[in-house]
Amino acid sequence: MKLIGRAIKEARAEGEALVSHEPLGFFGGVDPETGVVIEPGHELEGHCIAGTILVFPRGKGSTVGSYTLYRLRKEGLAPAGIINARSEAVVAVGAIISEIPMVDSIDLSQIQTGDEVTINGDTVEVVRPAQRS
Amino acid sequence: MLAGDYGPATKRAMEILVALGKIYAAEGLVPVASVQVAGVSYGNLGQAGLEFIQEWAEQGARVRVPTTLNPAGMDLEAWEQLGVPEEYAQCQLKIIDAYRVMGIVPSCSCTPYLVGNRPDLGQHIAWSESSAVSYANSVLGARTNREGGPSALAAAITGRTAKYGLHLEKNRQARHLVQVNCALESVADFGALGYIVGREVEDAIPYFRIDSPGKPGPEELKALGAAMAASGAVALYHIEGITPEANAHTVLADDAVPVIVEGLDEGYEALDGTAQEIDLVWIGCPHASLRELAQVAALLGGRPTRAKLWITTARAVLGEARIRGLVETIERSGGQVVADACLIGAPVQEMGLSTVATNSAKAAFYLHGHHHLEVRFGPLHRCVEAAVKGRWPG
């Protein structure tokens, strides 16, 4: 399945989808030393975002979150790509300074955790592994 | 710029602006007259931020327009005598060096408009630092959104910003009419008012009608704006008869929501605590003007202080105050005029401080929130008395 959105950081990435239905904040929400979501009660709490195609509706929280994404990237713990329904400034700026491919304006209901996802500029390709469909 | 013809640093800056333009449906890009960059204090930026600034500078990032810098976490010259840990200081100095390489003036002040970065009415600028954004938009009538650190840097490197939000005339209209029916007699009163109104209107634009004798000066206006940007996210306000765009026919919406302020108790109750012993009195949030330094010197009247007394200001204002003998007067009483620094983001707890008195509503708001400190909030003369006695005056 092919979805078309808007490229925020135009590049190519592939990985396994990790989907959150709630907004995600990186500053205080993701541990920059482990890449694990630490916000108490968050849907992804305890999940590691490293190397995933991270799918969430939009960012939230402090502007310092841009630098948290950068730090994750430096530690090799950043997501391989980011897909938002509607991006906001903190995550968008974070993705650009960290060179993480990012696309928004995507219908997130089409993607499930575990899907194989490829981001290519403004295009998102979703392949559901056979055993799960 | 986007294609990379100007190098990787400019390409990255332009990518940030284009992305923000997309997100906020901007009408393209607009040249900016100046930039104020936040993200300076090591306490707020951390190691990741430091590495990012260094990397961008090494990639060749250089500013194209006059650019000034927000406060650091310490006085860049007198940090050792103020008790700042060595390791913190070295990281802080590296951040300043990286900005200097980019061509940014290390003004290290939240009041760039007092030290040479003073835009004109109607000029487009790209500023971060919420209190400075408020002052530039409201008091000077320049046009800026509330930029974050990287987006302000991107504007400095490209000389442009995305044209949306407060850059557009139509978005500078007030939808709240704030009628103030109580006396406003001090900078602290204006701060308390700002605290109340910021909570009420959140990120909207208030239009003030103030029924109080006397005209607010720059010090009162900076306190008002700083407080509204802290308790809310107000980036622009109008005051009838005072600020340059405050014309009820042009900037006040017909169906504006009325907000009536009859007193300031709500603000004082929220910001003022109960501590009696005072460790530190902090004046200068936002950074003190020359007039405020003169007021502190006069209120001290040569008396020695028991509590620490720090007045934070811009280094250029410190120089002017020194020439006029104000710094010497304050120091003779045991006070210290601290340049470059902000205590929010400074290693306050490591310095062994637990009770702070201030006349700044913004400072009181953040010190309560972030540092587990006990805070007293009141007018300047009471703060100076607290410094002299070591106790909050009853």
Short mmCIF file of N, CA and C in Angstrom, two decimals, chain A residues 6-9 63-64 66-67 70-71 74 86-89 92-93 96-99, chain B residues 11-12 15-16 19-20 22-24 44-45 48-49 51-53 55 148-151:
data_model
loop_
_atom_site.label_atom_id
_atom_site.label_comp_id
_atom_site.label_asym_id
_atom_site.label_seq_id
_atom_site.Cartn_x
_atom_site.Cartn_y
_atom_site.Cartn_z
N ARG A 6 3.46 14.81 3.09
CA ARG A 6 4.38 15.93 2.83
C ARG A 6 5.73 15.58 3.44
N ALA A 7 6.79 15.77 2.68
CA ALA A 7 8.13 15.51 3.22
C ALA A 7 8.51 16.68 4.14
N ILE A 8 8.85 16.36 5.40
CA ILE A 8 9.36 17.39 6.32
C ILE A 8 10.88 17.34 6.29
N LYS A 9 11.47 16.15 6.42
CA LYS A 9 12.90 15.95 6.15
C LYS A 9 12.96 14.93 5.04
N THR A 63 10.50 22.76 23.79
CA THR A 63 11.29 22.94 22.57
C THR A 63 12.65 22.26 22.69
N VAL A 64 13.09 21.97 23.92
CA VAL A 64 14.37 21.28 24.09
C VAL A 64 14.30 19.87 23.48
N SER A 66 13.81 19.03 20.53
CA SER A 66 14.57 18.98 19.27
C SER A 66 15.98 18.46 19.55
N TYR A 67 16.56 18.93 20.65
CA TYR A 67 17.92 18.52 20.99
C TYR A 67 17.96 17.09 21.52
N TYR A 70 18.30 14.93 18.59
CA TYR A 70 19.68 15.02 18.10
C TYR A 70 20.60 14.12 18.93
N ARG A 71 20.38 14.15 20.25
CA ARG A 71 21.21 13.34 21.14
C ARG A 71 20.99 11.85 20.87
N LYS A 74 22.94 10.88 17.88
CA LYS A 74 24.38 10.77 18.19
C LYS A 74 24.69 9.45 18.88
N ARG A 86 0.13 15.17 11.74
CA ARG A 86 0.27 16.62 11.60
C ARG A 86 1.49 17.01 12.43
N SER A 87 2.57 17.41 11.80
CA SER A 87 3.78 17.68 12.58
C SER A 87 3.72 19.06 13.19
N GLU A 88 4.49 19.24 14.27
CA GLU A 88 4.65 20.57 14.87
C GLU A 88 6.13 20.88 14.92
N ALA A 89 6.47 22.10 15.41
CA ALA A 89 7.82 22.62 15.22
C ALA A 89 8.90 21.80 15.94
N ALA A 92 9.68 18.46 14.13
CA ALA A 92 10.12 18.77 12.77
C ALA A 92 11.55 19.31 12.78
N VAL A 93 11.81 20.27 13.66
CA VAL A 93 13.15 20.85 13.76
C VAL A 93 14.14 19.78 14.23
N ILE A 96 15.06 17.48 11.37
CA ILE A 96 15.94 18.12 10.39
C ILE A 96 17.38 18.21 10.91
N ILE A 97 17.53 18.68 12.15
CA ILE A 97 18.90 18.82 12.66
C ILE A 97 19.54 17.45 12.90
N SER A 98 18.73 16.42 13.06
CA SER A 98 19.27 15.09 13.30
C SER A 98 19.29 14.25 12.02
N GLU A 99 18.83 14.82 10.92
CA GLU A 99 18.78 14.14 9.62
C GLU A 99 18.03 12.81 9.71
N LYS B 11 22.17 24.94 4.00
CA LYS B 11 21.14 24.02 3.51
C LYS B 11 20.26 23.54 4.68
N ARG B 12 20.90 23.17 5.77
CA ARG B 12 20.17 22.69 6.93
C ARG B 12 19.28 23.80 7.51
N GLU B 15 16.32 24.20 5.29
CA GLU B 15 15.37 23.08 5.48
C GLU B 15 14.46 23.33 6.68
N ILE B 16 15.03 23.88 7.75
CA ILE B 16 14.23 24.17 8.94
C ILE B 16 13.15 25.20 8.60
N ALA B 19 10.44 23.74 6.34
CA ALA B 19 9.55 22.83 7.09
C ALA B 19 8.56 23.62 7.94
N LEU B 20 9.05 24.66 8.62
CA LEU B 20 8.15 25.48 9.45
C LEU B 20 7.14 26.19 8.57
N LYS B 22 5.91 25.08 5.81
CA LYS B 22 4.90 24.08 5.44
C LYS B 22 3.92 23.86 6.59
N ILE B 23 4.48 23.67 7.80
CA ILE B 23 3.66 23.33 8.96
C ILE B 23 2.65 24.44 9.25
N TYR B 24 3.09 25.68 9.12
CA TYR B 24 2.22 26.81 9.49
C TYR B 24 1.61 27.51 8.27
N ASN B 44 20.26 24.40 30.38
CA ASN B 44 19.09 24.09 29.56
C ASN B 44 19.46 23.29 28.31
N LEU B 45 20.65 23.56 27.75
CA LEU B 45 21.03 22.98 26.46
C LEU B 45 21.56 21.56 26.62
N ALA B 48 23.99 17.42 24.47
CA ALA B 48 23.51 17.25 23.09
C ALA B 48 23.43 18.60 22.39
N GLY B 49 22.89 19.58 23.10
CA GLY B 49 22.77 20.92 22.52
C GLY B 49 24.13 21.50 22.20
N GLU B 51 26.89 19.88 21.52
CA GLU B 51 27.46 19.21 20.34
C GLU B 51 26.80 19.68 19.06
N PHE B 52 25.50 19.92 19.14
CA PHE B 52 24.80 20.38 17.93
C PHE B 52 25.29 21.77 17.49
N ILE B 53 25.42 22.69 18.44
CA ILE B 53 25.89 24.04 18.11
C ILE B 53 27.31 23.98 17.53
N GLU B 55 28.71 21.43 16.01
CA GLU B 55 28.71 20.80 14.69
C GLU B 55 28.26 21.78 13.60
N GLY B 148 12.02 29.09 18.52
CA GLY B 148 12.86 28.23 19.35
C GLY B 148 14.31 28.48 19.01
N GLY B 149 15.24 27.87 19.73
CA GLY B 149 16.66 28.08 19.49
C GLY B 149 17.09 27.76 18.06
N PRO B 150 16.85 26.52 17.57
CA PRO B 150 17.31 26.18 16.22
C PRO B 150 16.64 27.00 15.12
N SER B 151 15.36 27.34 15.27
CA SER B 151 14.70 28.08 14.20
C SER B 151 15.19 29.53 14.15
#
